[in-house]
Coordinates of C-alpha atoms and ligand atoms in Angstrom, one line a residue:
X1 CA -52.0 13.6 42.1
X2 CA -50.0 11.0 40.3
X3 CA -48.9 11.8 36.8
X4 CA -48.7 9.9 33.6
X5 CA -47.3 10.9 30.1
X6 CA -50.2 8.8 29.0
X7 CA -53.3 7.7 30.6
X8 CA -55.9 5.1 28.0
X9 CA -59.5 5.0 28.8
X10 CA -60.9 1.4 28.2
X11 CA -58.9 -1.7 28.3
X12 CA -60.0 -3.8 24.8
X13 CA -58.0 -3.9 21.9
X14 CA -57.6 -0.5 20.9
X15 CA -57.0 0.5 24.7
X16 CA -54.9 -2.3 25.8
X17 CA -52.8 -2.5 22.9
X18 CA -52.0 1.5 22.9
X19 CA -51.1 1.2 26.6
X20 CA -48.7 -2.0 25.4
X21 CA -47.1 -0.1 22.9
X22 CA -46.7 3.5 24.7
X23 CA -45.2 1.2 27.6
X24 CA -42.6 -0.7 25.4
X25 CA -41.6 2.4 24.2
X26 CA -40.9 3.8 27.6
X27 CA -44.0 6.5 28.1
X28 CA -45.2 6.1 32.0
X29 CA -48.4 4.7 31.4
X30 CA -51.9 3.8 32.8
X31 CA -54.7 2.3 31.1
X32 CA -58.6 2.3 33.2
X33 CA -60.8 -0.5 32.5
X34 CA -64.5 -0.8 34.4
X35 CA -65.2 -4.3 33.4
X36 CA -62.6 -6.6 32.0
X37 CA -59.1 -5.8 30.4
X38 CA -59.8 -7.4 26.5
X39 CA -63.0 -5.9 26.3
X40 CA -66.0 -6.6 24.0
X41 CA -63.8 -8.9 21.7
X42 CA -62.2 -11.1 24.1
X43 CA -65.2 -11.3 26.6
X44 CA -68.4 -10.9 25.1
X45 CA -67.9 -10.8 20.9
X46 CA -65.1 -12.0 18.7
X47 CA -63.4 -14.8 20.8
X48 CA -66.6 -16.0 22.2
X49 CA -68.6 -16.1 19.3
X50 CA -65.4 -17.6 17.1
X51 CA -65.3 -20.7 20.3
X52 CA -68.9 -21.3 20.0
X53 CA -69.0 -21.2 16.3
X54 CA -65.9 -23.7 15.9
X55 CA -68.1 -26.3 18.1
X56 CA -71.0 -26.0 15.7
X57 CA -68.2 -26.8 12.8
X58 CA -67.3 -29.8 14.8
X59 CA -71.1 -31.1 15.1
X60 CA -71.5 -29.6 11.6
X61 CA -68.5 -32.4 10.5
X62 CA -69.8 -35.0 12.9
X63 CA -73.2 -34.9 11.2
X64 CA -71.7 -35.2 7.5
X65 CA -69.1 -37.9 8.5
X66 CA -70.5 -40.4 6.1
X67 CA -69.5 -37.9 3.3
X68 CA -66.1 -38.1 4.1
X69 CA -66.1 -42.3 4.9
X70 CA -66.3 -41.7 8.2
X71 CA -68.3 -43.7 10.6
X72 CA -70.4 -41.4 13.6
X73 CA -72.6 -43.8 15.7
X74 CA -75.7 -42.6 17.2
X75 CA -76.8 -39.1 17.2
X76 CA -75.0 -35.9 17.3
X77 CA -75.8 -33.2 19.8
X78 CA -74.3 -30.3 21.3
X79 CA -73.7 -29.6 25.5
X80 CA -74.4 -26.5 25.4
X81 CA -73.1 -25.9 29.2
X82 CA -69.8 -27.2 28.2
X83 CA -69.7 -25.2 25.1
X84 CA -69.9 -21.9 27.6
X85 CA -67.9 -23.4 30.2
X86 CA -65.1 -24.1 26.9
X87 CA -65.5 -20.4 25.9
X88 CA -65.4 -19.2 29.6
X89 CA -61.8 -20.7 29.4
X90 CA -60.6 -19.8 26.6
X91 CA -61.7 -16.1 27.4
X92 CA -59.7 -16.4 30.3
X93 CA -56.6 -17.9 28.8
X94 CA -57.1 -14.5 26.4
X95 CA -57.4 -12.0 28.9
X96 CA -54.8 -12.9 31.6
X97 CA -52.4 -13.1 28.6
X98 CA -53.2 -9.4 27.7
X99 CA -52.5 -8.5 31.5
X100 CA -49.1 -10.6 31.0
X101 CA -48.6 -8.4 28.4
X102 CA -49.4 -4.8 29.6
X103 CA -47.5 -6.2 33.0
X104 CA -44.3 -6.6 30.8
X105 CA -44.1 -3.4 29.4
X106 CA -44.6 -2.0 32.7
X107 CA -48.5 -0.6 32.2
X108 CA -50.3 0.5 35.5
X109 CA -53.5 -1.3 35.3
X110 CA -56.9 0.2 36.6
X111 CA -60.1 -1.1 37.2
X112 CA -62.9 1.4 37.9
X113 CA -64.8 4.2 35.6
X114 CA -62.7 6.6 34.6
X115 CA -63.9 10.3 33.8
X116 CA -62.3 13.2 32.5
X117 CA -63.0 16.1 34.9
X118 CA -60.6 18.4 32.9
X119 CA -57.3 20.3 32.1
X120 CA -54.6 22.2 34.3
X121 CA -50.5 22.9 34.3
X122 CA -50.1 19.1 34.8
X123 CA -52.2 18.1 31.9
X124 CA -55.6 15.9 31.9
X125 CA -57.4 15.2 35.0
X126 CA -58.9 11.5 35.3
X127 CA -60.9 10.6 37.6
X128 CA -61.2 6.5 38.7
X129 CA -64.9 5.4 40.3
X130 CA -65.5 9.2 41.2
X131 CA -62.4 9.5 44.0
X132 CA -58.8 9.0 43.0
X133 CA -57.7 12.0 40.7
X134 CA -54.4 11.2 38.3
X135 CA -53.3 13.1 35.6
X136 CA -51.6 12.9 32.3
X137 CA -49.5 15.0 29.1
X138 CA -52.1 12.9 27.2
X139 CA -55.3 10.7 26.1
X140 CA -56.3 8.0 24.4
X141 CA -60.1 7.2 25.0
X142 CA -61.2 4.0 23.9
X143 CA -64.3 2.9 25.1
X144 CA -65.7 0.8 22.9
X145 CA -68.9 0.5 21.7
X146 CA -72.4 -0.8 23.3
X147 CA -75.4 -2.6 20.9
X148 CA -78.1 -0.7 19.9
X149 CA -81.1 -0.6 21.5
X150 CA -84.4 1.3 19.5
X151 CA -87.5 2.4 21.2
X152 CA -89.4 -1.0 19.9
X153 CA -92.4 -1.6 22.0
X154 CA -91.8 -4.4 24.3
X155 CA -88.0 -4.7 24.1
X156 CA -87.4 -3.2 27.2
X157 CA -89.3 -5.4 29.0
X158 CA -87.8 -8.5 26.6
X159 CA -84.8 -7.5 27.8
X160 CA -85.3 -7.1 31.2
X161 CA -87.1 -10.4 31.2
X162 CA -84.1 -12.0 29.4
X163 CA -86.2 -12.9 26.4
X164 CA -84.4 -10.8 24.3
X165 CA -80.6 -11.0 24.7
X166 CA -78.1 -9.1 23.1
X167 CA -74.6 -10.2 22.5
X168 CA -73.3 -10.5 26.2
X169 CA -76.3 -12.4 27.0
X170 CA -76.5 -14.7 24.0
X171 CA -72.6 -15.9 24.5
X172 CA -73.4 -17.4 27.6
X173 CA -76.6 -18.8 27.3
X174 CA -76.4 -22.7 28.3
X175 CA -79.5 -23.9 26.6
X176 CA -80.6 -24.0 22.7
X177 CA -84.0 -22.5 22.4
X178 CA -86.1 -24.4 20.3
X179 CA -86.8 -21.1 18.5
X180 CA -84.7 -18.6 17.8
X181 CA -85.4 -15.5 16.4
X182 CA -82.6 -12.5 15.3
X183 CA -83.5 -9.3 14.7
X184 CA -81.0 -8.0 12.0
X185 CA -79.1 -9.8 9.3
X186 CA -75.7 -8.3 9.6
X187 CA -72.7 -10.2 10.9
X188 CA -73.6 -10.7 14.6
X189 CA -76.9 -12.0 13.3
X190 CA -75.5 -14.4 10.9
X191 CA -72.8 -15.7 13.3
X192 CA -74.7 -16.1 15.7
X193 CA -78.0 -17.7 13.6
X194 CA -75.6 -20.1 11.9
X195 CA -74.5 -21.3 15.3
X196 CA -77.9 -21.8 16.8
X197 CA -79.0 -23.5 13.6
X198 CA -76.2 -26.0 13.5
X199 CA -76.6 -26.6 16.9
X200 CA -80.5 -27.5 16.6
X201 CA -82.3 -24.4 16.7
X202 CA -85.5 -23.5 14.8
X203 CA -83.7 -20.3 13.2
X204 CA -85.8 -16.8 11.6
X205 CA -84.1 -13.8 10.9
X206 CA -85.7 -10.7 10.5
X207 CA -83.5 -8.1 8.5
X208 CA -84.9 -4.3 7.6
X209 CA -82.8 -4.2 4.5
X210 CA -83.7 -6.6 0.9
X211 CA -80.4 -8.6 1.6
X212 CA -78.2 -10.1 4.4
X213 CA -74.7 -8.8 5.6
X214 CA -75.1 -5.4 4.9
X215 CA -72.0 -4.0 2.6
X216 CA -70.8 -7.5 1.5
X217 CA -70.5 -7.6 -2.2
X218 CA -74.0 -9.0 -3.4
X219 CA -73.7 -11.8 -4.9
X220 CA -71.5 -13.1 -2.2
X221 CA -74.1 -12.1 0.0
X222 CA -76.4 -14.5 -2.0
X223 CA -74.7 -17.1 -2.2
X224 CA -74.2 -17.6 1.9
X225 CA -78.2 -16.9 2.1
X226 CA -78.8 -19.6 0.5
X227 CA -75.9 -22.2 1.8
X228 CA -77.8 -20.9 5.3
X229 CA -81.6 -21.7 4.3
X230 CA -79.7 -25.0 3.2
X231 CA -79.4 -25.7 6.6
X232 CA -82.8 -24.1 7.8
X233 CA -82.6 -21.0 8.6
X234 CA -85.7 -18.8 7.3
X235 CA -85.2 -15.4 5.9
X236 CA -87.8 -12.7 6.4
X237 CA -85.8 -9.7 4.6
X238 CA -87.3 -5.8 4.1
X239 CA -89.0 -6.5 7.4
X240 CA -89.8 -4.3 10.2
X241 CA -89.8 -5.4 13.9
X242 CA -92.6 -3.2 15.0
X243 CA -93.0 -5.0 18.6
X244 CA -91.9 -8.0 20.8
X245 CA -94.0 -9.7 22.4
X246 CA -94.4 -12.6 25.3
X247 CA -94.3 -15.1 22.9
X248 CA -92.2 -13.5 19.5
X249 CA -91.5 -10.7 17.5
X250 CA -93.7 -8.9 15.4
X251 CA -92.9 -7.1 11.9
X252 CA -94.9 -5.6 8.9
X253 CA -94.1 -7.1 5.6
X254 CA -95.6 -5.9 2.5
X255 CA -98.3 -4.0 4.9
X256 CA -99.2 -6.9 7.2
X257 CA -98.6 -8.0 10.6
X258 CA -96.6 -11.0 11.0
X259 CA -95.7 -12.5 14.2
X260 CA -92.0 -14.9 14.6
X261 CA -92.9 -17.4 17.5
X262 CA -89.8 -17.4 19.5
X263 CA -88.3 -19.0 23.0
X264 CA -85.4 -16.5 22.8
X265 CA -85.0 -13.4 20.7
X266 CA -81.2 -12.0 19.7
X267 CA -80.6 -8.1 19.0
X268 CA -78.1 -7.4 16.7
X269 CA -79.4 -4.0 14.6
X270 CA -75.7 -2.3 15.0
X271 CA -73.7 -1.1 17.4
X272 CA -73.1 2.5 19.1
X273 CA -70.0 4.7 19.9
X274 CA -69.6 4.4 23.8
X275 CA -69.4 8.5 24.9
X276 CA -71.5 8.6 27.9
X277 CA -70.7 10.1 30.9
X278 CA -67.3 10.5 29.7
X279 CA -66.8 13.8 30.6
X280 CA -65.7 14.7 26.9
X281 CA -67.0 18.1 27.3
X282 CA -65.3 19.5 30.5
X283 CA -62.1 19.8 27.7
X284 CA -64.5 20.2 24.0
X285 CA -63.9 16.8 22.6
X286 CA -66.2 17.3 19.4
X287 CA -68.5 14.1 18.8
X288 CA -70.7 13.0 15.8
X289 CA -73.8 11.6 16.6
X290 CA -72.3 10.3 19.7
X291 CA -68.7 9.0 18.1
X292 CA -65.6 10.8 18.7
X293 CA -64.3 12.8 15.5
X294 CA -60.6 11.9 14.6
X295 CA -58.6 12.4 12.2
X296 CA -56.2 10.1 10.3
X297 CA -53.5 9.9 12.9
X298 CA -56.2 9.4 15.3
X299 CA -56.2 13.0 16.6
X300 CA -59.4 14.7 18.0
X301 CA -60.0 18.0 18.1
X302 CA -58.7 18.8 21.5
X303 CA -54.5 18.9 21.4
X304 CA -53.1 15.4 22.8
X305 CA -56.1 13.7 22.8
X306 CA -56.5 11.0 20.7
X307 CA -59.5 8.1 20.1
X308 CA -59.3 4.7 18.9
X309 CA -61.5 1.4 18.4
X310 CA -65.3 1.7 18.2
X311 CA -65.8 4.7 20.1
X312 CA -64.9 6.9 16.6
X313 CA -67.2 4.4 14.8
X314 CA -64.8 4.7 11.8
X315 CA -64.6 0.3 11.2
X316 CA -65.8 -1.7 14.1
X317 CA -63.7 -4.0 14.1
X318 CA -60.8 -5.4 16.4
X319 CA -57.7 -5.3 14.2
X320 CA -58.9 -1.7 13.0
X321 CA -58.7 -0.8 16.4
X322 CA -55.6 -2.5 17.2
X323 CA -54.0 -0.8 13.7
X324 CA -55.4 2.7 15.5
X325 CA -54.0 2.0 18.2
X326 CA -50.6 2.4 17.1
X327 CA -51.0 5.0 14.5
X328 CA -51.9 6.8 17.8
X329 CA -48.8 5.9 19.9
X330 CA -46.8 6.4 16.8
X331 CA -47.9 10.0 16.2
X332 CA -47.3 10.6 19.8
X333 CA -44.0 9.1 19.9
X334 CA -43.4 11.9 16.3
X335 CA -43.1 9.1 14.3
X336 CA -45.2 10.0 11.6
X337 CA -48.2 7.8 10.2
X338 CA -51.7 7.7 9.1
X339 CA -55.0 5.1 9.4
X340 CA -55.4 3.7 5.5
X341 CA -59.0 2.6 5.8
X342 CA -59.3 1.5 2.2
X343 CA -57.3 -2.4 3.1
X344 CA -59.2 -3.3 6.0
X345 CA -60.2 -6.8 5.8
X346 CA -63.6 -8.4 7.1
X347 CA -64.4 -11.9 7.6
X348 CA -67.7 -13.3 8.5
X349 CA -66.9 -16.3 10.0
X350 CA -70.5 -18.4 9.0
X351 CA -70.0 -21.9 7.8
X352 CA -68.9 -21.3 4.9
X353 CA -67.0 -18.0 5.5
X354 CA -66.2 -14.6 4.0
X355 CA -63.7 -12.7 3.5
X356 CA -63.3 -9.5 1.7
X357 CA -61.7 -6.2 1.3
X358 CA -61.3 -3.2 -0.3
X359 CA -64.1 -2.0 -3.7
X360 CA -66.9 -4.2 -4.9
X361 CA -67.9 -3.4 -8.9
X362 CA -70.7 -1.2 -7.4
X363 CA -68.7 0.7 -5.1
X364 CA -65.4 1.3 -7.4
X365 CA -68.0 2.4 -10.3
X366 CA -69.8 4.5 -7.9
X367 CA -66.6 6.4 -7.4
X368 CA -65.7 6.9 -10.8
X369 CA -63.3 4.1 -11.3
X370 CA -62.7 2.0 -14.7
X371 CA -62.7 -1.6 -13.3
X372 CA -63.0 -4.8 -14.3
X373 CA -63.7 -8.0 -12.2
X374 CA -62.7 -11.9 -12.5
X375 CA -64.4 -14.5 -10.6
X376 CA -63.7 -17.8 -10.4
X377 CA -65.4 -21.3 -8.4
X378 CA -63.4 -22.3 -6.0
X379 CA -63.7 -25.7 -7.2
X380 CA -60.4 -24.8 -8.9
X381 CA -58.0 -25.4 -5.9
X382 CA -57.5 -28.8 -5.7
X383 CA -57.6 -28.3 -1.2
X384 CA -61.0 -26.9 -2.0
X385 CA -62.5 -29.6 -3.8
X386 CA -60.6 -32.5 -1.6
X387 CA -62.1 -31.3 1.8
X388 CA -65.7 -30.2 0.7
X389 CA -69.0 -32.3 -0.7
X390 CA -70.6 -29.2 -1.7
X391 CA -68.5 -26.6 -3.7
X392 CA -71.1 -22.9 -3.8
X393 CA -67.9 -21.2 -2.7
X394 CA -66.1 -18.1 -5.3
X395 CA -63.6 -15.8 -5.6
X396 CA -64.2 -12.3 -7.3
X397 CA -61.4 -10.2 -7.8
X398 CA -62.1 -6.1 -8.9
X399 CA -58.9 -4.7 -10.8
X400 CA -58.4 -0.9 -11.6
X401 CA -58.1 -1.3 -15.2
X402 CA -55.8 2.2 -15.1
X403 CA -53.3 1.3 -12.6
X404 CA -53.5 -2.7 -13.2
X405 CA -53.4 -3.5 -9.6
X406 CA -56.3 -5.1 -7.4
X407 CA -58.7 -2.7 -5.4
X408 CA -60.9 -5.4 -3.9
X409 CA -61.5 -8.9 -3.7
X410 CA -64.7 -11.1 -2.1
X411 CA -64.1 -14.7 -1.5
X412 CA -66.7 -16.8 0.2
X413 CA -65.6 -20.5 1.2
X414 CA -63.3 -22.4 3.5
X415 CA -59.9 -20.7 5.2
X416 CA -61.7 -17.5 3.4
X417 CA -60.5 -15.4 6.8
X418 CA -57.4 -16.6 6.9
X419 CA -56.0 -15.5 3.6
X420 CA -57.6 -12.5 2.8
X421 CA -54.8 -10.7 4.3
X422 CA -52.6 -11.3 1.2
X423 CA -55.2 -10.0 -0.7
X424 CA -55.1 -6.9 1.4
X425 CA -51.1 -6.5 1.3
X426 CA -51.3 -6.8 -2.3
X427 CA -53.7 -3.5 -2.6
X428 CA -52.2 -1.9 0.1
X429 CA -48.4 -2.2 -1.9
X430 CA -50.0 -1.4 -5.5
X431 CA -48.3 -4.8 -6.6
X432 CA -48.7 -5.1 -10.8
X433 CA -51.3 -7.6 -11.6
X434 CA -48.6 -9.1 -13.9
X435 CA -45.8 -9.3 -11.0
X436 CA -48.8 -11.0 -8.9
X437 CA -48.5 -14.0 -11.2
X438 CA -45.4 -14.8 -10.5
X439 CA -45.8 -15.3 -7.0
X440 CA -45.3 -18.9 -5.5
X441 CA -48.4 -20.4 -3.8
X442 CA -48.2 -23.4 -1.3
X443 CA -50.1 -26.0 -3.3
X444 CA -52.7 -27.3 -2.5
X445 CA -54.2 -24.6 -0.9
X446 CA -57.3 -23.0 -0.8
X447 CA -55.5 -19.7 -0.9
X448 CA -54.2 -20.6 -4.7
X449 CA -57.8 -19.2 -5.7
X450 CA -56.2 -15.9 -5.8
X451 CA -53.4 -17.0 -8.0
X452 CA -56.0 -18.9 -10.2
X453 CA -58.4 -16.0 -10.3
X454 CA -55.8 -13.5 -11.4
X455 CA -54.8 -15.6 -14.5
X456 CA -58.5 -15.7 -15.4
X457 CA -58.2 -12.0 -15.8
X458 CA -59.6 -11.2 -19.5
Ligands
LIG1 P1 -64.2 -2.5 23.3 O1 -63.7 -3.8 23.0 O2 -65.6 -2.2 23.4 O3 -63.5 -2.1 24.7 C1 -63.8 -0.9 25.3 C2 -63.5 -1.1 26.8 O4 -63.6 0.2 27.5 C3 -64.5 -2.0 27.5 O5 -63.8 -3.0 28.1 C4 -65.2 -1.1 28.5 O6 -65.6 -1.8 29.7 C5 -64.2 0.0 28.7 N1 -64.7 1.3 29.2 C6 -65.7 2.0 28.6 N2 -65.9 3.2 29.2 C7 -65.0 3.2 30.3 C8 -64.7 4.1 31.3 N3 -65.4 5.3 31.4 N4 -63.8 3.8 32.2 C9 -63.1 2.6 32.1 N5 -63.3 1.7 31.1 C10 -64.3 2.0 30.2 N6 -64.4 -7.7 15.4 C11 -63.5 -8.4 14.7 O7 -62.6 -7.8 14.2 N7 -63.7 -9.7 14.4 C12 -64.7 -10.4 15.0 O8 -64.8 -11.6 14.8 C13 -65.6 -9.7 15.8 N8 -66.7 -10.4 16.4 C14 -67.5 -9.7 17.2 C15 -68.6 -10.4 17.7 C16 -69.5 -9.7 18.5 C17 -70.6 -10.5 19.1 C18 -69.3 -8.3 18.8 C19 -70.3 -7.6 19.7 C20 -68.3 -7.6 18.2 C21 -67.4 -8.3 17.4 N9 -66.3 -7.6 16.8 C22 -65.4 -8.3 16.0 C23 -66.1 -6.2 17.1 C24 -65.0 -6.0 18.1 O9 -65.4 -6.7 19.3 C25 -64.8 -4.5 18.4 O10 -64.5 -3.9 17.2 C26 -63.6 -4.3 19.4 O11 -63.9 -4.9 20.6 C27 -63.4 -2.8 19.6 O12 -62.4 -2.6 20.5 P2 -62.3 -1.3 21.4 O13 -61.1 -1.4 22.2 O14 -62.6 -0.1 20.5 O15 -63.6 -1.4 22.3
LIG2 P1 -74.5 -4.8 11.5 O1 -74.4 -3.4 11.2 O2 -73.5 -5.8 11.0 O3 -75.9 -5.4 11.1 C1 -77.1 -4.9 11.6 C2 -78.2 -5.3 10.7 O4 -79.4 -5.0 11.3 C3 -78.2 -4.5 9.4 O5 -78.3 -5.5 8.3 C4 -79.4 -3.6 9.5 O6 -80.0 -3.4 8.2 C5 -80.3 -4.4 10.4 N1 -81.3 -3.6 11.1 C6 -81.1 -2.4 11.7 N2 -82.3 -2.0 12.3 C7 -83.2 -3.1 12.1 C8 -84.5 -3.3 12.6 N3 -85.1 -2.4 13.3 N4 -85.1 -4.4 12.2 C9 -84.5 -5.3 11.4 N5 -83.2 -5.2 11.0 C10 -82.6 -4.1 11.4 O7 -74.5 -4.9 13.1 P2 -74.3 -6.1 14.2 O8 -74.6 -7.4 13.5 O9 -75.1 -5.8 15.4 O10 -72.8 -6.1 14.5 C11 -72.2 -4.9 15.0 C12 -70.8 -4.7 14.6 O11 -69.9 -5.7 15.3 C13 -70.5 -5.1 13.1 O12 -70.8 -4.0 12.3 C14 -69.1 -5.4 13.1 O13 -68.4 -4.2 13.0 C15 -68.9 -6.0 14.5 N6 -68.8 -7.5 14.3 C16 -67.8 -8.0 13.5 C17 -67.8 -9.4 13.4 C18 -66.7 -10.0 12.5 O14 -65.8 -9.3 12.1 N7 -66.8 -11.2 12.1 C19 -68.7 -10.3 14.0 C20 -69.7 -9.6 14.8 C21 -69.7 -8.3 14.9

């Protein structure tokens, strides 16, 4: 039986990049994949869904052309074959770049299931599709994260009938349904409705909650409701889907039965920590409601066995899996270092976009913290106002009024995603709101919101 000082289970980010960095750093490594190295992101979720959703920006510009003095003949319309054909491409560009990569630093790559079937002197026993049997000083499982599927009458058979799609499904379908209904208003839902929307779809969502996006800061959360029903999508929020059926999906509101006619139905309630059939429990791996317990070096409870990426259902997201993933490799390398979750960033990448990290108001006063908050149109940077015809985008800042540094900040409008990161850095190194203004922004950029915003501070 062939030994390894490490052997990762799951090959997406938080797997692939731990088995990069434990390579480069000279720990014999092998990382198992039953699917596709890249995993959800680069095959069925973050890459994908970003391709598709940069063509519907492109229609989305064709379409208001005139706005900008530019002059579109004929009608606009989308190939939705080529658009899946496109991401097919790209997806593989990704993915045989992350095998370059694990190649380099010297990674065995394996495809087939892998299960743990134990301990002895040698360390971990791994099993690979059931028959070849390696071993390894230590673990890092990171398998991911499947959607969630409730017992809704009819869904299995929606789903079976392809109906009802979830994520996988819904990135290569190579049609647009004249309706299309999403059941849940958090980010896959949105994404994925603001596609199919631009793109000519008849567009409902149903969401269980009273507002969209789930934790995104209110009024935020508002404002990109109603720059979607702009476009025509229709709301239906504190809904429940009580059934789907041939021809839609059913939910109570306010008592009543109300039926959404639909040609294709998304599912995007959440997502669920991948644990099955692991084998977790031949060595006592302890789980919460089906997600692997770590701590903050990304320890479990079993000695050399770590878990990163979705399967601990900390953050689901892909560069809080890849940030795991060496917090793990660092720790077992002894270099000593811990998961901050508090400057994770989050972009919703809608047209217009969010981005935001760290406290709203509600949830810095919820823990007991004396804030204040700025918030400012983004009509003041100059970029902002020369590349749009509508200007609903704003910048809200939250500042611990103690410490004078920023704890949060929620920005919905262009490039949004791409600059949130300094907002993050900034929280993350406790910068002084009075040494933030005198940093140099590129002008004009969009990005000089923050710098704007911080000198509205009262
Ligand atoms: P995964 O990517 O799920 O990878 C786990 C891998 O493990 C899989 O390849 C699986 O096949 C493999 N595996 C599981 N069990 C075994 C086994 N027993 N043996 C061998 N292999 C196994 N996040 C962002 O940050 N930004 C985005 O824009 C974004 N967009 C998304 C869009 C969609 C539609 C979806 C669904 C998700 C999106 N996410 C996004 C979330 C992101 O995809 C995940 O957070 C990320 O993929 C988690 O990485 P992971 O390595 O933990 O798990
Ligand atoms: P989500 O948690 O973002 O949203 C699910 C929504 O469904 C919630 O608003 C919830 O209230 C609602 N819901 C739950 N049960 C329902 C029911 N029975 N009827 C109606 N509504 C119901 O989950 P989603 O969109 O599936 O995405 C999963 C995860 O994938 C995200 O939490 C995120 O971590 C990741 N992701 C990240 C993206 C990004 O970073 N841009 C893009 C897409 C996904």
């Amino acid at each position: 039986m062939e030994n390894f000082d490490l052997i990762v289970i799951g090959g997406g980010p938080g797997g692939y990049l731990a088995a990069e960095r434990a390579g480069h750093a000279g720990l014999k490594t092998m990382v198992v994949e039953k699917r596709e190295f890249g995993g959800v992101c680069l095959n069925e979720g973050c890459v994908p869904s970003k391709t598709f959703l940069n063509s519907a920006k492109v229609l989305d510009y064709a379409n208001h052309a005139a706005n900008y003095g530019v002059k579109v003949e004929g009608k606009n319309s989308i190939d939705q074959a080529f658009v899946v054909e496109r991401k097919n491409k790209v997806v593989k560009t990704l993915v045989s770049g992350v095998k370059g990569q694990l190649k380099a630093n010297k990674v065995n790559m394996k495809m087939g299931v892998a299960k743990i079937e134990g301990k002895d002197a040698e360390g971990y026993i791994v099993s690979v599709d059931g028959k070849e049997k390696f071993s390894a000083k230590r673990l890092i499982i990171a398998s991911g994260s499947t959607a969630a599927c409730p017992p809704i009458p009819g869904l299995k058979e929606g789903l079976a009938s392809g109906l009802v799609m979830t994520n996988r499904e819904v990135l290569d379908l190579k049609e647009i349904p004249e309706k299309f209904v999403v059941i849940g208003g958090g980010v896959i839902g949105l994404e994925m409705a603001s596609y199919f929307s631009s793109v000519g779809s008849q567009v409902e969502v149903i969401e269980m909650l009273t507002k969209i996006a789930g934790p995104t800061e209110a009024e935020i959360s508002g404002i990109l409701q109603k720059s979607l029903e702009k476009k025509g999508i229709k709301f239906n929020l504190g809904c429940k889907v009580v059934g789907i059926e041939a021809d839609g999906v059913v939910y109570e509101k306010d008592g009543k039965q109300v039926k959404a006619k639909a040609d294709k139905i998304l599912l995007s309630i959440g997502r669920r920590a991948f644990t099955q059939d692991l084998g977790l429990e031949t060595i006592g791996v302890n789980c919460d409601r089906g997600a692997i317990v770590t701590d903050d070096k990304m320890m479990t409870n079993v000695a050399n066995v770590y878990a990163v990426g979705d399967v601990n259902a900390k953050v689901m997201l892909a560069h809080t899996a890849y940030r795991e993933a060496e917090v793990a490799i660092n720790n077992i390398l002894g270099k000593p270092d811990r998961m901050n979750y508090n400057v994770i960033p989050s972009v919703i990448y809608t047209n217009p976009e969010i981005g935001s990290v760290g406290e709203t108001e509600e949830s810095a006063k919820a823990k007991g913290l004396d804030v204040k908050v700025a918030s400012l149109s983004l009509m003041f940077s100059g970029r902002y106002v020369a590349e749009n015809t509508e200007y609903d985008g704003i910048c809200k800042l939250v500042i611990n009024k103690k410490t004078n540094t920023l704890i949060g900040a929620h920005i919905i409008g262009s490039y949004a995603g791409e600059y949130i990161v300094a907002v993050s850095a900034l929280i993350d190194l406790e910068v002084d709101i009075e040494n933030i203004k005198k940093l140099v922004f590129p002008h004009p950029t969009v990005c000089e919101i923050i710098r704007e915003t911080v000198f509205s501070i009262k």
